Amino acid sequence: MHPIFEFEAMVKHRERAAGRIGPLLPVLEDLGERLLDRLDDTSRRFATALDFGGRGAIAPALAERGMEVVSADFSPAMAARAGGKPLVLPGPNDFGLPEGGFDLVVAHLALHWLDDLPGALIQLKRALKPDGLLLASMPVLGTLQTLREALLDAEEALTGGVSPRVSPFPELRDCAGLLQRAGFAHPVADVEELTFLYANPLDLLHELRDAGETNALLDRQRRTPPRALFPAALAALPVQEGRMAATLRMAILTGWAS
């Protein structure tokens, strides 16, 4: 498998974001509740839960539901602030999770920076007890699409070349298949599409940085971009109600361990 992301850069971005993410928690919590609403669809009760990369938006909500929560992250600082018992994951190829240790695993907007998504899902399934539940959310194709296109167009106009600045996202139709390949029973994937409006377009870039979503693509441009790049790209983004619009297409995945 050809690597897409630089793991060390992703961890560094999450470490820096741990001290900045507070103002974004209401948004992450709202998105998290859309995921955790799926718990209302089952009569199963869960005692032990793994919060995988939840950044403080998941563990408190699970604890309020009476669960004992372990918060795992590749970033020590993010694991420490997530709200459960902190667990620092050693690396992307071996999470080091206890086999059959949890009734519930929740991975909220935490899988899309990993090269081996099927392998990550297999590891999370292994961490579940029989009949345990995985809930996961991730951005899918269409997320930040207008920003991706605007950056490519602006960079080509300014420099005659382009470099990747927005991550590739999977297609929704592939998500249930990924769960099935990982061995989950009753795999389901649906999507919620949300539009965020910004009076100041730069706020979008600042929020992505403060959430730990800075570009970690292995093939990213390492040189400082032209000063005019981001203003030109942001000026080309669509406007709704007088504000710049950005779209998140969030897939919600559910699957049961057999």
PDB file of C-alpha atoms in Angstrom:
ATOM      1  CA  MET A   1       0.000   0.000   0.000  1.00  0.00           C
ATOM      2  CA  HIS A   2       1.388   3.371  -1.028  1.00  0.00           C
ATOM      3  CA  PRO A   3       1.249   5.649   2.046  1.00  0.00           C
ATOM      4  CA  ILE A   4      -0.919   8.743   1.731  1.00  0.00           C
ATOM      5  CA  PHE A   5      -0.423  10.447   5.095  1.00  0.00           C
ATOM      6  CA  GLU A   6       2.558  11.322   7.267  1.00  0.00           C
ATOM      7  CA  PHE A   7       1.647   9.795  10.612  1.00  0.00           C
ATOM      8  CA  GLU A   8       4.136  11.880  12.626  1.00  0.00           C
ATOM      9  CA  ALA A   9       2.720  15.110  11.179  1.00  0.00           C
ATOM     10  CA  MET A  10      -0.830  14.060  12.076  1.00  0.00           C
ATOM     11  CA  VAL A  11       0.218  13.375  15.672  1.00  0.00           C
ATOM     12  CA  LYS A  12       2.055  16.720  15.892  1.00  0.00           C
ATOM     13  CA  HIS A  13      -1.030  18.550  14.625  1.00  0.00           C
ATOM     14  CA  ARG A  14      -3.218  16.850  17.248  1.00  0.00           C
ATOM     15  CA  GLU A  15      -0.703  17.655  19.995  1.00  0.00           C
ATOM     16  CA  ARG A  16      -0.820  21.346  19.087  1.00  0.00           C
ATOM     17  CA  ALA A  17      -4.593  21.308  18.752  1.00  0.00           C
ATOM     18  CA  ALA A  18      -5.096  19.901  22.254  1.00  0.00           C
ATOM     19  CA  GLY A  19      -4.551  23.365  23.711  1.00  0.00           C
ATOM     20  CA  ARG A  20      -6.724  25.154  21.146  1.00  0.00           C
ATOM     21  CA  ILE A  21      -9.710  22.902  20.640  1.00  0.00           C
ATOM     22  CA  GLY A  22     -11.875  24.206  23.498  1.00  0.00           C
ATOM     23  CA  PRO A  23     -13.883  26.765  21.470  1.00  0.00           C
ATOM     24  CA  LEU A  24     -14.665  24.094  18.851  1.00  0.00           C
ATOM     25  CA  LEU A  25     -16.012  21.536  21.318  1.00  0.00           C
ATOM     26  CA  PRO A  26     -19.672  22.616  20.952  1.00  0.00           C
ATOM     27  CA  VAL A  27     -19.499  21.833  17.228  1.00  0.00           C
ATOM     28  CA  LEU A  28     -17.705  18.511  17.769  1.00  0.00           C
ATOM     29  CA  GLU A  29     -20.181  17.602  20.515  1.00  0.00           C
ATOM     30  CA  ASP A  30     -23.160  18.368  18.273  1.00  0.00           C
ATOM     31  CA  LEU A  31     -21.684  16.178  15.546  1.00  0.00           C
ATOM     32  CA  GLY A  32     -20.928  13.520  18.143  1.00  0.00           C
ATOM     33  CA  GLU A  33     -24.513  13.452  19.361  1.00  0.00           C
ATOM     34  CA  ARG A  34     -25.634  12.743  15.795  1.00  0.00           C
ATOM     35  CA  LEU A  35     -23.440   9.648  15.989  1.00  0.00           C
ATOM     36  CA  LEU A  36     -24.430   8.656  19.519  1.00  0.00           C
ATOM     37  CA  ASP A  37     -28.122   8.947  18.593  1.00  0.00           C
ATOM     38  CA  ARG A  38     -27.622   5.500  17.045  1.00  0.00           C
ATOM     39  CA  LEU A  39     -27.436   4.115  20.584  1.00  0.00           C
ATOM     40  CA  ASP A  40     -31.150   4.873  20.888  1.00  0.00           C
ATOM     41  CA  ASP A  41     -31.800   2.360  18.095  1.00  0.00           C
ATOM     42  CA  THR A  42     -30.736  -0.613  20.216  1.00  0.00           C
ATOM     43  CA  SER A  43     -31.943  -2.058  23.501  1.00  0.00           C
ATOM     44  CA  ARG A  44     -28.428  -3.286  24.267  1.00  0.00           C
ATOM     45  CA  ARG A  45     -26.807  -1.640  27.280  1.00  0.00           C
ATOM     46  CA  PHE A  46     -23.079  -0.966  27.280  1.00  0.00           C
ATOM     47  CA  ALA A  47     -20.836  -0.915  30.359  1.00  0.00           C
ATOM     48  CA  THR A  48     -17.335  -0.390  28.933  1.00  0.00           C
ATOM     49  CA  ALA A  49     -16.593   1.949  26.024  1.00  0.00           C
ATOM     50  CA  LEU A  50     -13.552   2.967  24.007  1.00  0.00           C
ATOM     51  CA  ASP A  51     -13.509   6.576  22.853  1.00  0.00           C
ATOM     52  CA  PHE A  52     -11.133   6.437  19.875  1.00  0.00           C
ATOM     53  CA  GLY A  53      -9.822   9.898  19.044  1.00  0.00           C
ATOM     54  CA  GLY A  54     -12.893  11.771  20.290  1.00  0.00           C
ATOM     55  CA  ARG A  55     -11.021  14.975  21.316  1.00  0.00           C
ATOM     56  CA  GLY A  56     -13.275  15.622  24.316  1.00  0.00           C
ATOM     57  CA  ALA A  57     -16.559  15.397  22.415  1.00  0.00           C
ATOM     58  CA  ILE A  58     -17.426  11.751  23.131  1.00  0.00           C
ATOM     59  CA  ALA A  59     -16.150  10.461  26.486  1.00  0.00           C
ATOM     60  CA  PRO A  60     -18.220  12.842  28.681  1.00  0.00           C
ATOM     61  CA  ALA A  61     -21.390  11.935  26.774  1.00  0.00           C
ATOM     62  CA  LEU A  62     -20.694   8.219  27.219  1.00  0.00           C
ATOM     63  CA  ALA A  63     -19.935   8.699  30.916  1.00  0.00           C
ATOM     64  CA  GLU A  64     -23.283  10.478  31.308  1.00  0.00           C
ATOM     65  CA  ARG A  65     -24.879   7.341  29.898  1.00  0.00           C
ATOM     66  CA  GLY A  66     -23.308   5.356  32.756  1.00  0.00           C
ATOM     67  CA  MET A  67     -20.362   3.823  30.895  1.00  0.00           C
ATOM     68  CA  GLU A  68     -16.776   3.351  31.997  1.00  0.00           C
ATOM     69  CA  VAL A  69     -14.766   5.095  29.287  1.00  0.00           C
ATOM     70  CA  VAL A  70     -11.204   4.767  28.038  1.00  0.00           C
ATOM     71  CA  SER A  71     -10.088   7.633  25.769  1.00  0.00           C
ATOM     72  CA  ALA A  72      -7.463   6.532  23.245  1.00  0.00           C
ATOM     73  CA  ASP A  73      -5.478   8.830  20.976  1.00  0.00           C
ATOM     74  CA  PHE A  74      -2.154   8.873  19.155  1.00  0.00           C
ATOM     75  CA  SER A  75      -1.522  12.279  20.753  1.00  0.00           C
ATOM     76  CA  PRO A  76      -0.732  12.137  24.494  1.00  0.00           C
ATOM     77  CA  ALA A  77      -2.062  15.666  25.020  1.00  0.00           C
ATOM     78  CA  MET A  78      -5.326  14.887  23.229  1.00  0.00           C
ATOM     79  CA  ALA A  79      -5.777  11.599  25.102  1.00  0.00           C
ATOM     80  CA  ALA A  80      -5.258  13.444  28.392  1.00  0.00           C
ATOM     81  CA  ARG A  81      -7.957  16.032  27.659  1.00  0.00           C
ATOM     82  CA  ALA A  82     -10.518  13.705  26.048  1.00  0.00           C
ATOM     83  CA  GLY A  83     -12.486  13.010  29.229  1.00  0.00           C
ATOM     84  CA  GLY A  84     -12.024   9.274  29.839  1.00  0.00           C
ATOM     85  CA  LYS A  85      -9.176   7.220  31.245  1.00  0.00           C
ATOM     86  CA  PRO A  86      -6.336   8.238  28.881  1.00  0.00           C
ATOM     87  CA  LEU A  87      -4.632   5.660  26.675  1.00  0.00           C
ATOM     88  CA  VAL A  88      -1.873   6.668  24.256  1.00  0.00           C
ATOM     89  CA  LEU A  89      -1.888   4.514  21.123  1.00  0.00           C
ATOM     90  CA  PRO A  90       1.617   3.406  20.061  1.00  0.00           C
ATOM     91  CA  GLY A  91       1.156   3.562  16.290  1.00  0.00           C
ATOM     92  CA  PRO A  92      -1.180   3.225  13.311  1.00  0.00           C
ATOM     93  CA  ASN A  93      -0.394  -0.417  12.510  1.00  0.00           C
ATOM     94  CA  ASP A  94      -0.849  -1.743  16.042  1.00  0.00           C
ATOM     95  CA  PHE A  95      -3.128   0.218  18.345  1.00  0.00           C
ATOM     96  CA  GLY A  96      -2.171  -2.001  21.285  1.00  0.00           C
ATOM     97  CA  LEU A  97      -5.792  -2.307  22.401  1.00  0.00           C
ATOM     98  CA  PRO A  98      -6.885  -5.149  24.686  1.00  0.00           C
ATOM     99  CA  GLU A  99      -8.606  -7.891  22.712  1.00  0.00           C
ATOM    100  CA  GLY A 100     -12.280  -8.154  23.592  1.00  0.00           C
ATOM    101  CA  GLY A 101     -11.946  -5.311  26.081  1.00  0.00           C
ATOM    102  CA  PHE A 102     -15.004  -3.180  25.267  1.00  0.00           C
ATOM    103  CA  ASP A 103     -18.748  -3.429  24.735  1.00  0.00           C
ATOM    104  CA  LEU A 104     -18.741  -0.298  22.593  1.00  0.00           C
ATOM    105  CA  VAL A 105     -16.167   1.479  20.409  1.00  0.00           C
ATOM    106  CA  VAL A 106     -16.850   5.032  19.214  1.00  0.00           C
ATOM    107  CA  ALA A 107     -14.508   6.538  16.606  1.00  0.00           C
ATOM    108  CA  HIS A 108     -15.752  10.074  15.984  1.00  0.00           C
ATOM    109  CA  LEU A 109     -14.049  11.858  13.062  1.00  0.00           C
ATOM    110  CA  ALA A 110     -10.852  10.008  13.938  1.00  0.00           C
ATOM    111  CA  LEU A 111     -10.138   7.490  11.168  1.00  0.00           C
ATOM    112  CA  HIS A 112      -9.683   9.636   8.075  1.00  0.00           C
ATOM    113  CA  TRP A 113      -5.971  10.373   8.653  1.00  0.00           C
ATOM    114  CA  LEU A 114      -5.025   6.664   8.665  1.00  0.00           C
ATOM    115  CA  ASP A 115      -3.595   4.997   5.567  1.00  0.00           C
ATOM    116  CA  ASP A 116      -4.970   1.526   6.293  1.00  0.00           C
ATOM    117  CA  LEU A 117      -8.647   2.109   7.006  1.00  0.00           C
ATOM    118  CA  PRO A 118      -9.647  -1.575   6.621  1.00  0.00           C
ATOM    119  CA  GLY A 119      -6.822  -2.538   8.986  1.00  0.00           C
ATOM    120  CA  ALA A 120      -7.924   0.089  11.511  1.00  0.00           C
ATOM    121  CA  LEU A 121     -11.481  -1.254  11.459  1.00  0.00           C
ATOM    122  CA  ILE A 122     -10.188  -4.798  11.975  1.00  0.00           C
ATOM    123  CA  GLN A 123      -8.226  -3.627  15.018  1.00  0.00           C
ATOM    124  CA  LEU A 124     -11.291  -1.894  16.459  1.00  0.00           C
ATOM    125  CA  LYS A 125     -13.400  -5.020  15.884  1.00  0.00           C
ATOM    126  CA  ARG A 126     -10.770  -7.081  17.697  1.00  0.00           C
ATOM    127  CA  ALA A 127     -11.101  -4.737  20.687  1.00  0.00           C
ATOM    128  CA  LEU A 128     -14.838  -5.454  20.941  1.00  0.00           C
ATOM    129  CA  LYS A 129     -16.451  -8.190  22.971  1.00  0.00           C
ATOM    130  CA  PRO A 130     -18.784 -10.571  21.117  1.00  0.00           C
ATOM    131  CA  ASP A 131     -21.943  -8.675  20.174  1.00  0.00           C
ATOM    132  CA  GLY A 132     -20.145  -5.381  20.802  1.00  0.00           C
ATOM    133  CA  LEU A 133     -20.995  -2.317  18.710  1.00  0.00           C
ATOM    134  CA  LEU A 134     -18.826  -0.014  16.625  1.00  0.00           C
ATOM    135  CA  LEU A 135     -20.023   3.528  15.962  1.00  0.00           C
ATOM    136  CA  ALA A 136     -17.827   5.575  13.658  1.00  0.00           C
ATOM    137  CA  SER A 137     -18.065   8.849  11.788  1.00  0.00           C
ATOM    138  CA  MET A 138     -15.838  10.168   9.039  1.00  0.00           C
ATOM    139  CA  PRO A 139     -15.880  12.782   6.300  1.00  0.00           C
ATOM    140  CA  VAL A 140     -16.680  11.331   2.878  1.00  0.00           C
ATOM    141  CA  LEU A 141     -16.381  12.505  -0.704  1.00  0.00           C
ATOM    142  CA  GLY A 142     -17.932  15.944  -1.137  1.00  0.00           C
ATOM    143  CA  THR A 143     -16.545  17.306   2.138  1.00  0.00           C
ATOM    144  CA  LEU A 144     -14.710  20.611   1.546  1.00  0.00           C
ATOM    145  CA  GLN A 145     -14.999  19.933  -2.173  1.00  0.00           C
ATOM    146  CA  THR A 146     -15.344  23.597  -3.118  1.00  0.00           C
ATOM    147  CA  LEU A 147     -12.286  24.464  -0.988  1.00  0.00           C
ATOM    148  CA  ARG A 148     -10.286  21.690  -2.657  1.00  0.00           C
ATOM    149  CA  GLU A 149     -11.183  22.963  -6.131  1.00  0.00           C
ATOM    150  CA  ALA A 150     -10.609  26.623  -5.246  1.00  0.00           C
ATOM    151  CA  LEU A 151      -7.138  25.890  -3.859  1.00  0.00           C
ATOM    152  CA  LEU A 152      -6.160  23.882  -6.940  1.00  0.00           C
ATOM    153  CA  ASP A 153      -7.423  26.585  -9.316  1.00  0.00           C
ATOM    154  CA  ALA A 154      -5.763  29.417  -7.387  1.00  0.00           C
ATOM    155  CA  GLU A 155      -2.415  27.628  -7.082  1.00  0.00           C
ATOM    156  CA  GLU A 156      -2.341  26.711 -10.767  1.00  0.00           C
ATOM    157  CA  ALA A 157      -3.111  30.316 -11.714  1.00  0.00           C
ATOM    158  CA  LEU A 158      -0.383  31.660  -9.414  1.00  0.00           C
ATOM    159  CA  THR A 159       2.387  29.097  -9.921  1.00  0.00           C
ATOM    160  CA  GLY A 160       1.487  26.969 -12.926  1.00  0.00           C
ATOM    161  CA  GLY A 161       1.390  23.839 -10.726  1.00  0.00           C
ATOM    162  CA  VAL A 162      -0.661  22.290  -7.942  1.00  0.00           C
ATOM    163  CA  SER A 163      -0.046  20.396  -4.699  1.00  0.00           C
ATOM    164  CA  PRO A 164      -2.539  18.473  -2.529  1.00  0.00           C
ATOM    165  CA  ARG A 165      -3.936  20.546   0.338  1.00  0.00           C
ATOM    166  CA  VAL A 166      -7.227  18.772   1.198  1.00  0.00           C
ATOM    167  CA  SER A 167      -7.286  15.076   2.068  1.00  0.00           C
ATOM    168  CA  PRO A 168      -8.872  12.486  -0.187  1.00  0.00           C
ATOM    169  CA  PHE A 169     -12.067  11.112   1.352  1.00  0.00           C
ATOM    170  CA  PRO A 170     -13.749   7.744   0.743  1.00  0.00           C
ATOM    171  CA  GLU A 171     -17.047   7.475  -1.078  1.00  0.00           C
ATOM    172  CA  LEU A 172     -20.117   6.807   1.039  1.00  0.00           C
ATOM    173  CA  ARG A 173     -20.989   3.739  -1.032  1.00  0.00           C
ATOM    174  CA  ASP A 174     -17.677   2.145  -0.008  1.00  0.00           C
ATOM    175  CA  CYS A 175     -18.125   2.577   3.749  1.00  0.00           C
ATOM    176  CA  ALA A 176     -20.481  -0.341   4.437  1.00  0.00           C
ATOM    177  CA  GLY A 177     -18.205  -2.523   2.316  1.00  0.00           C
ATOM    178  CA  LEU A 178     -15.238  -1.530   4.486  1.00  0.00           C
ATOM    179  CA  LEU A 179     -17.143  -2.643   7.582  1.00  0.00           C
ATOM    180  CA  GLN A 180     -18.056  -5.912   5.903  1.00  0.00           C
ATOM    181  CA  ARG A 181     -14.432  -6.537   4.881  1.00  0.00           C
ATOM    182  CA  ALA A 182     -13.392  -5.987   8.499  1.00  0.00           C
ATOM    183  CA  GLY A 183     -15.798  -8.710   9.606  1.00  0.00           C
ATOM    184  CA  PHE A 184     -18.591  -6.625  11.112  1.00  0.00           C
ATOM    185  CA  ALA A 185     -22.131  -7.978  11.029  1.00  0.00           C
ATOM    186  CA  HIS A 186     -25.115  -5.852   9.970  1.00  0.00           C
ATOM    187  CA  PRO A 187     -22.954  -3.052   8.523  1.00  0.00           C
ATOM    188  CA  VAL A 188     -24.783   0.204   7.875  1.00  0.00           C
ATOM    189  CA  ALA A 189     -23.480   3.490   6.500  1.00  0.00           C
ATOM    190  CA  ASP A 190     -25.523   6.632   6.006  1.00  0.00           C
ATOM    191  CA  VAL A 191     -24.627  10.287   5.699  1.00  0.00           C
ATOM    192  CA  GLU A 192     -25.509  13.642   7.182  1.00  0.00           C
ATOM    193  CA  GLU A 193     -24.662  16.725   5.133  1.00  0.00           C
ATOM    194  CA  LEU A 194     -24.034  19.951   7.004  1.00  0.00           C
ATOM    195  CA  THR A 195     -23.171  23.428   5.752  1.00  0.00           C
ATOM    196  CA  PHE A 196     -21.150  25.823   7.898  1.00  0.00           C
ATOM    197  CA  LEU A 197     -21.274  29.558   7.211  1.00  0.00           C
ATOM    198  CA  TYR A 198     -18.402  31.953   7.930  1.00  0.00           C
ATOM    199  CA  ALA A 199     -18.498  35.732   8.007  1.00  0.00           C
ATOM    200  CA  ASN A 200     -14.692  35.685   7.787  1.00  0.00           C
ATOM    201  CA  PRO A 201     -13.512  32.948   5.393  1.00  0.00           C
ATOM    202  CA  LEU A 202     -10.164  32.663   7.213  1.00  0.00           C
ATOM    203  CA  ASP A 203     -12.060  31.305  10.221  1.00  0.00           C
ATOM    204  CA  LEU A 204     -12.556  28.049   8.335  1.00  0.00           C
ATOM    205  CA  LEU A 205      -8.805  27.540   8.001  1.00  0.00           C
ATOM    206  CA  HIS A 206      -8.229  28.508  11.638  1.00  0.00           C
ATOM    207  CA  GLU A 207     -10.873  26.045  12.833  1.00  0.00           C
ATOM    208  CA  LEU A 208      -9.383  23.209  10.813  1.00  0.00           C
ATOM    209  CA  ARG A 209      -5.985  23.978  12.362  1.00  0.00           C
ATOM    210  CA  ASP A 210      -7.384  24.218  15.891  1.00  0.00           C
ATOM    211  CA  ALA A 211      -9.176  20.882  15.475  1.00  0.00           C
ATOM    212  CA  GLY A 212      -5.939  19.159  14.438  1.00  0.00           C
ATOM    213  CA  GLU A 213      -7.029  18.871  10.797  1.00  0.00           C
ATOM    214  CA  THR A 214      -4.007  20.586   9.249  1.00  0.00           C
ATOM    215  CA  ASN A 215      -2.673  19.044   6.034  1.00  0.00           C
ATOM    216  CA  ALA A 216      -0.718  15.838   6.812  1.00  0.00           C
ATOM    217  CA  LEU A 217      -0.563  14.448   3.273  1.00  0.00           C
ATOM    218  CA  LEU A 218       2.784  12.821   2.569  1.00  0.00           C
ATOM    219  CA  ASP A 219       2.980  14.538  -0.835  1.00  0.00           C
ATOM    220  CA  ARG A 220       2.068  17.984   0.478  1.00  0.00           C
ATOM    221  CA  GLN A 221       4.097  21.008  -0.556  1.00  0.00           C
ATOM    222  CA  ARG A 222       6.675  21.745   2.163  1.00  0.00           C
ATOM    223  CA  ARG A 223       7.563  25.242   0.928  1.00  0.00           C
ATOM    224  CA  THR A 224       5.689  28.314   2.136  1.00  0.00           C
ATOM    225  CA  PRO A 225       2.778  28.865  -0.284  1.00  0.00           C
ATOM    226  CA  PRO A 226       2.411  32.121  -2.223  1.00  0.00           C
ATOM    227  CA  ARG A 227       0.942  34.814  -0.001  1.00  0.00           C
ATOM    228  CA  ALA A 228      -1.937  35.334  -2.423  1.00  0.00           C
ATOM    229  CA  LEU A 229      -2.955  31.652  -2.521  1.00  0.00           C
ATOM    230  CA  PHE A 230      -5.392  31.416   0.357  1.00  0.00           C
ATOM    231  CA  PRO A 231      -7.035  34.843  -0.151  1.00  0.00           C
ATOM    232  CA  ALA A 232      -7.590  33.993  -3.824  1.00  0.00           C
ATOM    233  CA  ALA A 233      -9.005  30.551  -3.049  1.00  0.00           C
ATOM    234  CA  LEU A 234     -11.270  31.749  -0.243  1.00  0.00           C
ATOM    235  CA  ALA A 235     -12.621  34.558  -2.419  1.00  0.00           C
ATOM    236  CA  ALA A 236     -13.781  31.944  -4.922  1.00  0.00           C
ATOM    237  CA  LEU A 237     -15.824  29.906  -2.432  1.00  0.00           C
ATOM    238  CA  PRO A 238     -19.633  29.944  -2.670  1.00  0.00           C
ATOM    239  CA  VAL A 239     -21.619  32.379  -0.557  1.00  0.00           C
ATOM    240  CA  GLN A 240     -24.910  31.774   1.266  1.00  0.00           C
ATOM    241  CA  GLU A 241     -26.772  34.506   3.121  1.00  0.00           C
ATOM    242  CA  GLY A 242     -23.764  36.772   2.656  1.00  0.00           C
ATOM    243  CA  ARG A 243     -21.363  34.276   4.235  1.00  0.00           C
ATOM    244  CA  MET A 244     -18.837  31.815   2.888  1.00  0.00           C
ATOM    245  CA  ALA A 245     -20.180  28.247   2.874  1.00  0.00           C
ATOM    246  CA  ALA A 246     -18.265  25.024   3.588  1.00  0.00           C
ATOM    247  CA  THR A 247     -19.773  21.543   3.471  1.00  0.00           C
ATOM    248  CA  LEU A 248     -19.181  18.518   5.685  1.00  0.00           C
ATOM    249  CA  ARG A 249     -20.590  15.189   4.459  1.00  0.00           C
ATOM    250  CA  MET A 250     -20.286  13.022   7.571  1.00  0.00           C
ATOM    251  CA  ALA A 251     -20.758   9.304   7.128  1.00  0.00           C
ATOM    252  CA  ILE A 252     -22.091   7.432  10.155  1.00  0.00           C
ATOM    253  CA  LEU A 253     -21.056   3.776  10.307  1.00  0.00           C
ATOM    254  CA  THR A 254     -22.465   1.060  12.540  1.00  0.00           C
ATOM    255  CA  GLY A 255     -21.396  -2.556  12.762  1.00  0.00           C
ATOM    256  CA  TRP A 256     -21.597  -5.409  15.255  1.00  0.00           C
ATOM    257  CA  ALA A 257     -18.830  -7.758  16.330  1.00  0.00           C
ATOM    258  CA  SER A 258     -19.798 -11.399  15.934  1.00  0.00           C
TER     259      SER A 258
END
